[in-house]
Coordinates of C-alpha atoms in Angstrom, one line a residue:
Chain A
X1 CA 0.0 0.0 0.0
X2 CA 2.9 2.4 0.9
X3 CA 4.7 1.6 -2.2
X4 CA 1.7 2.8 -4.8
X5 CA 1.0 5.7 -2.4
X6 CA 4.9 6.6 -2.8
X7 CA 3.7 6.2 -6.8
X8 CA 1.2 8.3 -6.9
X9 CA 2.4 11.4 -4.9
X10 CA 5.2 11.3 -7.3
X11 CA 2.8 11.2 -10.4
X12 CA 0.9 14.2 -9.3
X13 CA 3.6 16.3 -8.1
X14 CA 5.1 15.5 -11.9
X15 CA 2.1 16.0 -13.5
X16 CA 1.3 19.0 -11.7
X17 CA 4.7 20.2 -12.6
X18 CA 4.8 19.5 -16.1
X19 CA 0.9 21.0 -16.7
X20 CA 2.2 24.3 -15.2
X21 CA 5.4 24.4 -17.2
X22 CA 3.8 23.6 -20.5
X23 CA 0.6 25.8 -20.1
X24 CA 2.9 28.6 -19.2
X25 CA 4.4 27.9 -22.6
X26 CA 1.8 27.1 -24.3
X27 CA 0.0 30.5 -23.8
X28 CA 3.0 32.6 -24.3
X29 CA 4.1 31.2 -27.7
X30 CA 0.3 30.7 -28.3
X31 CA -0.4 33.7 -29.1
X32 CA 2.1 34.7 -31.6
X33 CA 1.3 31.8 -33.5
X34 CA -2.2 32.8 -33.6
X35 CA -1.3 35.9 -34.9
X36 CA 0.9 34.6 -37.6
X37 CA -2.2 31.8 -38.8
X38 CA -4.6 34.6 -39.2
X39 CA -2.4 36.4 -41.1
X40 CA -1.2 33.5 -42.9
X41 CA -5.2 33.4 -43.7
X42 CA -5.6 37.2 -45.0
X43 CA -2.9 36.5 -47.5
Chain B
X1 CA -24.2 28.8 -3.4
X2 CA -21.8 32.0 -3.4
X3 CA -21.6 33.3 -6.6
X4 CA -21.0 36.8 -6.5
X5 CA -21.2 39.9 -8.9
X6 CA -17.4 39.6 -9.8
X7 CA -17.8 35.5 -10.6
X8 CA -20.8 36.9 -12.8
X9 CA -18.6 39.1 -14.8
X10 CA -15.6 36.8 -15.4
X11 CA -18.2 34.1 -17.0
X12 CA -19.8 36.8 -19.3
X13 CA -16.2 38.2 -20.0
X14 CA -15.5 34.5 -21.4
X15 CA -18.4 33.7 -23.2
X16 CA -18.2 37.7 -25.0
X17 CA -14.7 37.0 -25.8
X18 CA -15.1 32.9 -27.2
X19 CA -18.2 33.8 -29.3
X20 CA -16.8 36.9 -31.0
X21 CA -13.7 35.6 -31.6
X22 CA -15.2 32.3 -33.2
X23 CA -17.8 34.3 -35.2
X24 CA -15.7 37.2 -36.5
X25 CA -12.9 34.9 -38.3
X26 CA -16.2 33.9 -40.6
X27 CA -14.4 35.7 -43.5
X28 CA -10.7 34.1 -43.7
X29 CA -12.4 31.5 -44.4
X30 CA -12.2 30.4 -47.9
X31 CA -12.0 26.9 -49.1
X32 CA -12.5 23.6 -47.8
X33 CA -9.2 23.6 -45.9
X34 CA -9.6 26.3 -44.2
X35 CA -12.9 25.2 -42.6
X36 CA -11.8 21.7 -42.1
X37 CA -8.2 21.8 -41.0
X38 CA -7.1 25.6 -40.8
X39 CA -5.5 25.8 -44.3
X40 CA -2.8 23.5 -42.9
X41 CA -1.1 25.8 -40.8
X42 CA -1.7 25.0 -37.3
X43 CA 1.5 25.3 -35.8
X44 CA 3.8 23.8 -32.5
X45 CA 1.9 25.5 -29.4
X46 CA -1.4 26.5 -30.9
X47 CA -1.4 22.6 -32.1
X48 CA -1.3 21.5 -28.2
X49 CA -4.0 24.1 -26.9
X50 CA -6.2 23.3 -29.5
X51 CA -5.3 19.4 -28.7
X52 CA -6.0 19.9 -25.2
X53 CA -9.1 22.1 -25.0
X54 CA -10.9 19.7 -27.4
X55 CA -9.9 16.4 -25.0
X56 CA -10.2 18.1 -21.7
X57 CA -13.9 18.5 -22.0
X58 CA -16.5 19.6 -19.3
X59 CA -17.2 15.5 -19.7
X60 CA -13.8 14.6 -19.9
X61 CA -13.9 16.2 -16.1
X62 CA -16.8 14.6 -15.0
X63 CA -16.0 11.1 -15.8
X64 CA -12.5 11.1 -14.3
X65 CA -14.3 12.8 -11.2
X66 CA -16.9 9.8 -11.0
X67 CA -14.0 7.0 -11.3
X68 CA -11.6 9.3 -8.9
X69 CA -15.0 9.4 -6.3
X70 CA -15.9 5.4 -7.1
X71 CA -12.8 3.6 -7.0
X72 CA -10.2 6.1 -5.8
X73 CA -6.3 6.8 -6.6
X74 CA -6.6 3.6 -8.5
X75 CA -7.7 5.3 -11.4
X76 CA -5.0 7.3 -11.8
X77 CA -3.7 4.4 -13.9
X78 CA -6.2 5.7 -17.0
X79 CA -4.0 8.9 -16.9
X80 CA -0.9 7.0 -16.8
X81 CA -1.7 4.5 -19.9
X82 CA -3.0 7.8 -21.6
X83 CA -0.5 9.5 -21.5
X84 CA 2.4 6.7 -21.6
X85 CA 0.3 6.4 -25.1
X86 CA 0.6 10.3 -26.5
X87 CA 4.4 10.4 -25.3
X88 CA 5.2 6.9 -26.9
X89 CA 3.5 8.3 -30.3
X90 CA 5.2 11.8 -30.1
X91 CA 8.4 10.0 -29.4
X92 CA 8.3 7.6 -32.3
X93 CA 6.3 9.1 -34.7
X94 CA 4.2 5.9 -34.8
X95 CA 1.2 6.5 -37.4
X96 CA 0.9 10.1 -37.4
X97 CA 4.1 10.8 -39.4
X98 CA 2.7 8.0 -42.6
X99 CA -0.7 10.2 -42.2
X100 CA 0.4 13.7 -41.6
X101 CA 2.5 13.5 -45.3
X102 CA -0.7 11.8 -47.4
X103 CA -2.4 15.4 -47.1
X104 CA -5.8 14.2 -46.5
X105 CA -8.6 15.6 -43.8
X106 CA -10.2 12.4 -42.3
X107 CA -8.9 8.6 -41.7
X108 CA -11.5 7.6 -43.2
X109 CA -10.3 9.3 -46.2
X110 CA -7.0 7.4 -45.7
X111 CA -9.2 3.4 -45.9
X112 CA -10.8 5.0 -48.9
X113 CA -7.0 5.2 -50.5
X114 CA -5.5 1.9 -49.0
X115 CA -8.8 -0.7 -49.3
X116 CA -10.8 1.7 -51.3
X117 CA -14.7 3.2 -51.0
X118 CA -16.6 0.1 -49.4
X119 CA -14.4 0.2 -46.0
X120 CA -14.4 4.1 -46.5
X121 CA -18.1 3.7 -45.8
X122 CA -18.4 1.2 -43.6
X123 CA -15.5 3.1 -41.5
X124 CA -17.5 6.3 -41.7
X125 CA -20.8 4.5 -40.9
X126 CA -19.3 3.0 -37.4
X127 CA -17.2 6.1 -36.5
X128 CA -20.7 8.0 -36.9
X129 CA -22.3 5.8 -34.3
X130 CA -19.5 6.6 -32.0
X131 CA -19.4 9.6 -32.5
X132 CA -23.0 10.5 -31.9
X133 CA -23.7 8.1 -29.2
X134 CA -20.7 9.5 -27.4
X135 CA -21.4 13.5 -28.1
X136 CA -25.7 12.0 -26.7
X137 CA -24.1 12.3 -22.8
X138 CA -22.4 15.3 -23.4
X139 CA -25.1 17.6 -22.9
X140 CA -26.4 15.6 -20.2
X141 CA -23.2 15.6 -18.6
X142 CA -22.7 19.3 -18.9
X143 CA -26.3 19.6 -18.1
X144 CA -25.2 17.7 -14.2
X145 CA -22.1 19.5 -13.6
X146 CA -24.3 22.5 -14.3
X147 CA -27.3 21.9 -11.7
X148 CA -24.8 20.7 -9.2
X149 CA -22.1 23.6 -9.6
X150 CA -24.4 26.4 -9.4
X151 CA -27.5 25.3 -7.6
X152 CA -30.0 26.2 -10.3
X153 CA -33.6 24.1 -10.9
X154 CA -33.1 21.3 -13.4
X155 CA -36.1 22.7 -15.4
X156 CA -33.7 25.9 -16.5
X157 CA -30.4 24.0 -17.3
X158 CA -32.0 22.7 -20.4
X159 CA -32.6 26.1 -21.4
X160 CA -29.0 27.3 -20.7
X161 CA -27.5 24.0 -22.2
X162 CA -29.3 24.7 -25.5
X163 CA -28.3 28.2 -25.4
X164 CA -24.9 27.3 -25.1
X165 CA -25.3 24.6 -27.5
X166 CA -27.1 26.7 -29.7
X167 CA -24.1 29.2 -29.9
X168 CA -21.8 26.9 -30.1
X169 CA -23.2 25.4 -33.4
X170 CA -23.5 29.3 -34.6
X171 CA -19.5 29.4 -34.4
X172 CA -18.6 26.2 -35.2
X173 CA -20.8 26.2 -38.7
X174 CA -19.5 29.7 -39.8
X175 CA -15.8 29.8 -39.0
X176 CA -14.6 25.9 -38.8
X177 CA -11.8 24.9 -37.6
X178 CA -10.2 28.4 -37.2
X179 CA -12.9 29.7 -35.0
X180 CA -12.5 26.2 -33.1
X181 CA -8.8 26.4 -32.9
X182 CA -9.6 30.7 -31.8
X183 CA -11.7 29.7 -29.3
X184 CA -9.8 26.6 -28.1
X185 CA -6.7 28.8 -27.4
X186 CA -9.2 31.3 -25.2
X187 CA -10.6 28.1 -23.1
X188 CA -7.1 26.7 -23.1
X189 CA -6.4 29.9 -20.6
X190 CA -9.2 29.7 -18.1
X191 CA -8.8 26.0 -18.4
X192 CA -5.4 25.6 -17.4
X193 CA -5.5 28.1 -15.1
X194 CA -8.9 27.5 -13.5
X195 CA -8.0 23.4 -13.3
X196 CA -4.4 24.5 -11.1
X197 CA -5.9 26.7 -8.6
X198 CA -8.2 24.1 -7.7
X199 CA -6.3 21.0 -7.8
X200 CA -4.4 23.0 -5.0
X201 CA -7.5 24.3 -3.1
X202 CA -8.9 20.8 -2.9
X203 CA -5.7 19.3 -1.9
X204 CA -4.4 21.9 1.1
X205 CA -7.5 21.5 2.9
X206 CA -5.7 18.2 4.2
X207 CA -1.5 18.8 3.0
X208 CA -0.7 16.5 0.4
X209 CA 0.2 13.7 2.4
X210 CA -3.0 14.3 4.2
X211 CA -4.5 13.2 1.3
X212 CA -3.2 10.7 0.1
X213 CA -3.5 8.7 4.0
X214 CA -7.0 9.7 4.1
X215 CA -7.9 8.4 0.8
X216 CA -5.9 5.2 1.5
X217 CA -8.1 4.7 4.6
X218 CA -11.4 5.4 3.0
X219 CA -10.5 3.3 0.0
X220 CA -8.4 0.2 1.6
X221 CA -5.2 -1.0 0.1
X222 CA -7.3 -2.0 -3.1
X223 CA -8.2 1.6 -3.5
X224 CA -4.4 2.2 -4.6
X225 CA -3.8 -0.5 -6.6
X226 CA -4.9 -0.5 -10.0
X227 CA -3.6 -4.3 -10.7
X228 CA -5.8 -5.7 -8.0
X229 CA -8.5 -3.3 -8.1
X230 CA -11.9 -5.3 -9.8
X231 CA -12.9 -2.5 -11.9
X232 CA -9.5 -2.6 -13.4
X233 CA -7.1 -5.5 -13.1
X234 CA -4.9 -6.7 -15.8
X235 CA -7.8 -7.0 -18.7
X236 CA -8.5 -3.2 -18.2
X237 CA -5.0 -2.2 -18.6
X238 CA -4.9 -4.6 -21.6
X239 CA -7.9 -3.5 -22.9
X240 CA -7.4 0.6 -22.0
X241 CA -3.9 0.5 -23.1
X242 CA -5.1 -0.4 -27.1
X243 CA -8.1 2.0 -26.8
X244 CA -5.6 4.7 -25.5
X245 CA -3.4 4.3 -29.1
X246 CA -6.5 4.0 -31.1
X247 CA -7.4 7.6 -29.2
X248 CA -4.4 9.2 -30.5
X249 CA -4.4 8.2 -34.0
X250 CA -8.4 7.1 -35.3
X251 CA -10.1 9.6 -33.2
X252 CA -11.4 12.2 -35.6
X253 CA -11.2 15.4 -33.3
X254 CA -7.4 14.4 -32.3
X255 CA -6.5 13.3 -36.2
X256 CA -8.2 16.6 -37.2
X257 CA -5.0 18.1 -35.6
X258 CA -2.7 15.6 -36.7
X259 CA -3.7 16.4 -40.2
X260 CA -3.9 20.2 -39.8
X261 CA -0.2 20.4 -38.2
X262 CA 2.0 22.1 -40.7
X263 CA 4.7 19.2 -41.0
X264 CA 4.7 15.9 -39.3
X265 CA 7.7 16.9 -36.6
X266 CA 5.0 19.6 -35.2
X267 CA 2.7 16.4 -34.7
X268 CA 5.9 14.5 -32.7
X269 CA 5.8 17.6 -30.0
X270 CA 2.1 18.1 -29.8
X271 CA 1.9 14.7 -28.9
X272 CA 4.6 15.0 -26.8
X273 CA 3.6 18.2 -24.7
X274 CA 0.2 17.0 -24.5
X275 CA 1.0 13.6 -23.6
X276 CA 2.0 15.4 -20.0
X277 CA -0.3 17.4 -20.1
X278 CA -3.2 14.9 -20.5
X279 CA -1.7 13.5 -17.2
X280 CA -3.0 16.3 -15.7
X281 CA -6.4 16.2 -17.6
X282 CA -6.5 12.9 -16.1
X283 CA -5.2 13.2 -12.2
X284 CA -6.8 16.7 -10.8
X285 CA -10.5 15.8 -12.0
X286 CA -9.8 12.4 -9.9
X287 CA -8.3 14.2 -7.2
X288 CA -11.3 16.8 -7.1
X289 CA -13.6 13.4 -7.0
X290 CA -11.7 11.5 -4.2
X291 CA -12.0 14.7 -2.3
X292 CA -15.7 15.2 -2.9
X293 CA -16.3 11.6 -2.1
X294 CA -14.5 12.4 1.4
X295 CA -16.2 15.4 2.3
X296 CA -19.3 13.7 1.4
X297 CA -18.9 10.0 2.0
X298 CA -18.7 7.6 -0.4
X299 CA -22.4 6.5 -0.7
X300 CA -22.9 9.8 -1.7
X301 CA -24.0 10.5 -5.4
X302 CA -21.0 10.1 -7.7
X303 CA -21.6 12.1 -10.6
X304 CA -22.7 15.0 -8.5
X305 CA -20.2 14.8 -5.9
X306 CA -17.2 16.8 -8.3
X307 CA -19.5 19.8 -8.8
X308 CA -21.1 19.9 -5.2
X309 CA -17.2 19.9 -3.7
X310 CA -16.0 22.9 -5.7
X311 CA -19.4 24.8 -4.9
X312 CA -18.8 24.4 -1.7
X313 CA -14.6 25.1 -1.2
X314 CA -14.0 28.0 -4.0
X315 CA -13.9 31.2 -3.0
X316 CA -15.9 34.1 -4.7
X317 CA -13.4 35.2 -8.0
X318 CA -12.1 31.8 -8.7
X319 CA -15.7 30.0 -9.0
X320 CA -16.1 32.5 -11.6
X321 CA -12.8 31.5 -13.1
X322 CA -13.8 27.9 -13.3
X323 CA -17.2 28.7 -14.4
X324 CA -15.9 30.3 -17.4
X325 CA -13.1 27.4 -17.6
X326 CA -16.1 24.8 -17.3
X327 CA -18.2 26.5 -19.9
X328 CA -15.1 26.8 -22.3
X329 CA -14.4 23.0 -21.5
X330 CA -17.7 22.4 -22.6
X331 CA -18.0 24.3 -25.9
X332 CA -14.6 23.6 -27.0
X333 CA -15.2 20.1 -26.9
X334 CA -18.6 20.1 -28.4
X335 CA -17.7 22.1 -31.3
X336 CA -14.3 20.1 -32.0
X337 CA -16.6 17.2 -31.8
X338 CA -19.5 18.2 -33.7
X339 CA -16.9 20.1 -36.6
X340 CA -15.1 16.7 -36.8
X341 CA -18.5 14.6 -37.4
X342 CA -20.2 16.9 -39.6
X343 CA -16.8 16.1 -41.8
X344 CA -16.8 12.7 -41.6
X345 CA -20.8 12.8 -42.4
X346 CA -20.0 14.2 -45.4
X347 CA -16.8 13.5 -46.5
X348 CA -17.0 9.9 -45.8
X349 CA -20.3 9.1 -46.1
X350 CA -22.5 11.2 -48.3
X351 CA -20.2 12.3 -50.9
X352 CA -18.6 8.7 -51.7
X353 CA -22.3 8.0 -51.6
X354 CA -23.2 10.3 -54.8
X355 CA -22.7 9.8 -58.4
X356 CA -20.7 13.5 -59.0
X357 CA -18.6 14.8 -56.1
X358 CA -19.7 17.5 -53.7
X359 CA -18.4 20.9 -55.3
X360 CA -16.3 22.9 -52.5
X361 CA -19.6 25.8 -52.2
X362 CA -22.0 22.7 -52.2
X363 CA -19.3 20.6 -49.4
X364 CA -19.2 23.6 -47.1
X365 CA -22.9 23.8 -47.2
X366 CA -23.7 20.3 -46.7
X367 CA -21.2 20.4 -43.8
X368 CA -23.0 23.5 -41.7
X369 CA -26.5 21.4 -42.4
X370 CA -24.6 18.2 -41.0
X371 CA -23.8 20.3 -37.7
X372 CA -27.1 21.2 -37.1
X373 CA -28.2 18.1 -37.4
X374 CA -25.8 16.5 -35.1
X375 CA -26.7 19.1 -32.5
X376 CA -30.3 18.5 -32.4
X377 CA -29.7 14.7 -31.9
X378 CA -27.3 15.8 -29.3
X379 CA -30.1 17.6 -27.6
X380 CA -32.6 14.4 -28.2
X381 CA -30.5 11.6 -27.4
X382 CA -29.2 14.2 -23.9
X383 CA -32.4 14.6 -22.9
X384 CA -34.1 10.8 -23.2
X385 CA -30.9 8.3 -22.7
X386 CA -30.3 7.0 -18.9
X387 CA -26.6 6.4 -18.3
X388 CA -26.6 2.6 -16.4
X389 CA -23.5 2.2 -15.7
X390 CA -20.4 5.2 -15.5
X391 CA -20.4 7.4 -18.1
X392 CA -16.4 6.4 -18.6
X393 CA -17.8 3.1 -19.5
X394 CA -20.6 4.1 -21.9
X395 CA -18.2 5.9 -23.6
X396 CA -15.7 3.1 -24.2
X397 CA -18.4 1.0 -25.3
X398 CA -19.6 3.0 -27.5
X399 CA -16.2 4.1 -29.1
X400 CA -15.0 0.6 -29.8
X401 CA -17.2 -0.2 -32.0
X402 CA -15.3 1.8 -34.6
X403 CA -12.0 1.7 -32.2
X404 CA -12.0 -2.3 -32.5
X405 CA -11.8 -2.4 -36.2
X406 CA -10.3 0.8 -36.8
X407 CA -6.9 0.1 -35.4
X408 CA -5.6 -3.0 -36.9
X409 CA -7.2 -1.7 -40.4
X410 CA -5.2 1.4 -40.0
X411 CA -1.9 0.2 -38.3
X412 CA -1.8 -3.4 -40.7
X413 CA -2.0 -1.0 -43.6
X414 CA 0.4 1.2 -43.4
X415 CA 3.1 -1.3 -41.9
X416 CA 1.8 -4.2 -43.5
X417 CA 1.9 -4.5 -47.3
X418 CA -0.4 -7.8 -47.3
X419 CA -3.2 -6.2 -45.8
X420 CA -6.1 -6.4 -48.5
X421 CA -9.5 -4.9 -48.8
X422 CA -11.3 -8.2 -47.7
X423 CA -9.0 -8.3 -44.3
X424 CA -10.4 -4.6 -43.4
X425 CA -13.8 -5.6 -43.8
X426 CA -13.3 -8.1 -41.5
X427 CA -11.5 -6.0 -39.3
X428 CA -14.4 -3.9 -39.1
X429 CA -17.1 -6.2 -38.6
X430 CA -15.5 -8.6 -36.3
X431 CA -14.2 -5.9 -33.8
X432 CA -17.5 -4.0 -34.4
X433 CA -19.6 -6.6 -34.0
X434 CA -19.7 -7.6 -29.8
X435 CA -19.6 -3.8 -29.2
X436 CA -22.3 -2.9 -31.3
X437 CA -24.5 -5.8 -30.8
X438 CA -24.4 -4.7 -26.4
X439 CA -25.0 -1.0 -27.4
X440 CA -27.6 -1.7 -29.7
X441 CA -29.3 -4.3 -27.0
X442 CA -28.6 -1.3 -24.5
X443 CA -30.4 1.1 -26.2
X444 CA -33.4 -1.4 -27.4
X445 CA -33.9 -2.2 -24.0
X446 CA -34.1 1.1 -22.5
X447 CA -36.3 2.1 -24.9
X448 CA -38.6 -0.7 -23.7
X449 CA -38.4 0.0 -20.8
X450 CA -36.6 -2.5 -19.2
X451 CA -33.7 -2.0 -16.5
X452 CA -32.1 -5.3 -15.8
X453 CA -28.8 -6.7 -17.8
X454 CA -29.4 -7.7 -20.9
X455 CA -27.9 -11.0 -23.2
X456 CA -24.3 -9.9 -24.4
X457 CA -23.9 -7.8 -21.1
X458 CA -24.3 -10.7 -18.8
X459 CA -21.7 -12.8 -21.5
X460 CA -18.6 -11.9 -20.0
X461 CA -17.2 -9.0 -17.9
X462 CA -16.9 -5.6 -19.6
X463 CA -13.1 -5.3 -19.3
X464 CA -12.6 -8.8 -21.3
X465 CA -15.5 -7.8 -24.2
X466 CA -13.7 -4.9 -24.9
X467 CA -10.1 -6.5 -25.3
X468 CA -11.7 -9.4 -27.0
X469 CA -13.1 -6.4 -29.6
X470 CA -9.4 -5.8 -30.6
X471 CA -8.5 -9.2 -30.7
X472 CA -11.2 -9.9 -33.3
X473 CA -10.6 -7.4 -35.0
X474 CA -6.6 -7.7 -35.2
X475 CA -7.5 -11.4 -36.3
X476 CA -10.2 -10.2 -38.9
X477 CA -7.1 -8.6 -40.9
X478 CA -5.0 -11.2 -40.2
X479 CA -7.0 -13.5 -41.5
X480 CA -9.3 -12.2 -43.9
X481 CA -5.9 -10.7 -45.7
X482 CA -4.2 -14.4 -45.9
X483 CA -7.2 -16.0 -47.4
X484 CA -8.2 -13.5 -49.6
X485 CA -4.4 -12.5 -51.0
X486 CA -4.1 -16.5 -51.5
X487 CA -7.0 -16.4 -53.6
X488 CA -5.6 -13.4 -55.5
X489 CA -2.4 -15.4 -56.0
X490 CA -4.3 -18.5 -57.4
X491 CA -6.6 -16.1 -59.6
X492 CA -3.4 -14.8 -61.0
X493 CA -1.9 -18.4 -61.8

């Protein structure tokens, strides 16, 4: 029981990690590339 | 209930912002392309929020909630295989870099090229009655979430679903893909950030070891282990672990990106980031669940228990937030969904159908009357079907029966060269065939009236029908390939 506790804090705490780090990313590059589709559609 | 003035305006601010965006890209819209796959130019990060929005539904939340409440941290193992699945494809390649360079818009399209308009049909045919019967509970869904989250009478959520559902339609037919992909990046925002802060508020109210003991007492060692646990065991994580890869490369709504991504190496990293991030998608609904089903008890309603918890813990300002996140989760999913069906409807099924192709003016309007269509069965089906069991497990019946075929028709022809047109049919119908026959004897019998199991139910336990799906279809090609490519060979001599 201890051992797939151990498991499964780890898999949330990377999880909650990695969700953070890529949203973060995600939105920030997001944007531009929004920008530069709609663009890409006008021309 | 504590939803203030301020909650009140962050939920109008999103649903201003999502429908104006979605409606005003109407005309940079131009071909065909454009509406069904963004002209081809979805690119790396704008590829994963659209990926993510459209999987992390307001359903997607509320069936990870219900397993997370019934059967506890075992469930987590869904995530895991999920994910192990998107990273595995993103790191390899597997399937999506053969699809991404054939420039086409659906699979379907691809069984059309490979075993030629018969399985392209018969593909589109099954994928429709997934795709319907799955998008039936979404509404409903939403519909709970809705009635539990804000405290309102059941009789006006169908008018506020409908509204929703009605706008969503409005966006989805006039823009396409580039409002969906528009939008999606807006929901992405109050998704990710409304899904964090909670995931934390749930969890702090008892420290993260807290947690963790607690849900190990309420659930018992079996609550933890997903290899033991008799809702999963080994023929779930068999059986999950082919539907997971079928999920990333036959699912129309996901291949929809895979075939709108500019070049296949921007498929490998939006498999990749989202393969983490669908970790996530997975675990914090589960979490919010196991901490509803503690602050509630666990003979407490399931379904409802996700929706009552955050009701009753988030604080005035961030209930707004994941109002707005909730609502976004909803219509980003439903109009991925209902823009990927409306495709297939008419790509793969009616136009192979007629005599003279669909012209592109006469393909665009055939698609908007498609999504009407599929939204007012969505509102039909919503309203009158009973889920039995958990909605997780309605909706992997109902998506093997195109899942079960799908695969090995797909996989076996692009990696093996012996795979004929008589092996995909029997691919089809032998992994469609048990799933289909217990959703069809589902349905029949609600419809009578009836609430006891019925005949193929009560044949063998879920978890084994479903693997057994794949098996028979894997064997179909297998088999129906040999034979018929012998008989070639002698018809040739």
């Amino acid at each position: 029981m201890e051992v797939w506790k151990i498991i499964w804090i780890v898999t949330l705490v990377i999880a909650f990690v990695g969700f953070i780090f890529l949203s973060s990313k995600v939105i920030w590059r997001g944007l531009t590339e929004m920008k530069e589709l709609l663009k890409g559609l006008d021309e | 209930m504590k939803f203030t003035l301020i909650d009140g305006v962050i939920v109008l601010a999103y649903v201003t912002a999502a429908a104006w965006a979605g409606l005003s890209v109407r005309r940079r819209v131009h071909t065909i392309a454009d509406f069904l796959v963004a002209g081809r130019r979805l690119r790396y990060h704008l590829g994963v929020a659209t990926l993510v929005a459209t999987e992390l539904g307001l359903v997607t939340m509320m069936y990870f909630a219900e397993q997370g409440f019934r059967f506890g941290l075992a469930a987590f193992i869904i995530g895991v295989i999920w994910a192990a699945a998107y990273l595995t494809i993103g790191t390899t390649g597997f399937v999506v870099d053969r699809l991404r360079t054939m420039e086409i818009m659906t699979i379907t399209e691809y069984f059309a090229r490979r075993y030629g308009r018969g399985v392209r049909i018969l593909a589109a045919s099954l994928l429709i009655i997934a795709g319907i019967l799955s998008l039936g509970v979404f509404l409903k869904l939403g519909a709970l979430f809705i009635v539990h989250f804000l405290g309102i009478p059941e009789t006006s959520i169908h008018v506020t679903t409908t509204v929703l559902l009605i706008l969503v339609l409005a966006y989805t037919a006039l823009g396409g893909m580039v409002s969906v992909v528009l939008t999606d990046f807006i929901q992405f925002v109050f998704l990710a950030l409304g899904m964090a802060l909670t995931t934390v508020l749930v969890i702090s109210g008892h420290g993260l070891l807290g947690f963790f003991d607690q849900a190990a007492v309420a659930y018992s060692a079996v609550g933890l282990d997903p290899f033991d646990h008799p809702e999963y065991g080994w023929w779930f994580i068999a059986y999950w672990t082919v539907f997971a890869v079928s999920g990333c490369v036959l699912w129309q709504p996901v291949a929809q990106r895979v075939l709108a991504a500019e070049h296949p190496a921007i498929n490998r990293f939006i498999f990749r980031s989202t393969g983490l991030m669908f970790l996530g998608r997975a675990f914090f609904p589960i979490i919010w669940g196991i901490g509803a089903a503690l602050l509630f008890g666990l003979d407490s309603d399931a379904s409802a228990g996700m929706p009552r918890l955050l009701a009753e813990i988030l604080p005035a300002g961030l209930l707004g937030l994941l109002t707005a996140g909730m609502f976004a989760a909803m219509m980003s999913t439903d109009s991925s969904y209902i823009l990927a069906w409306s495709s297939i409807i008419v790509q793969d099924f009616l136009d192979p159908l007629r005599r003279h192709p669909f012209t592109d003016t006469q393909r665009l309007r055939a698609t908007r009357w498609s999504i009407a269509v599929i939204g007012l069965l969505m509102l039909v089906f919503g309203i009158w079907y009973e889920l039995k069991d958990s909605a997780f497990r309605y909706l992997l019946d109902v998506t093997t029966v195109y899942y079960a075929g799908g695969l090995p028709a797909l996989v076996l022809g692009l990696y093996w060269k012996r795979s004929t047109t008589a092996g995909a049919y029997a691919a089809f119908i032998g992994g469609g065939l048990l799933p289909l026959a217990f959703v069809i004897e589902d349905i029949l019998l609600q419809a009578g009236g009836a609430s006891g199991e019925g005949f193929i139910a009560g044949l063998m336990p879920p978890n084994l029908r479903g693997f057994l799906s794949f098996a028979l279809g894997f064997a179909g090609l297998f088999v129906g390939s040999l034979l018929s490519s012998k008989t070639d060979r002698q018809t040739i001599r």
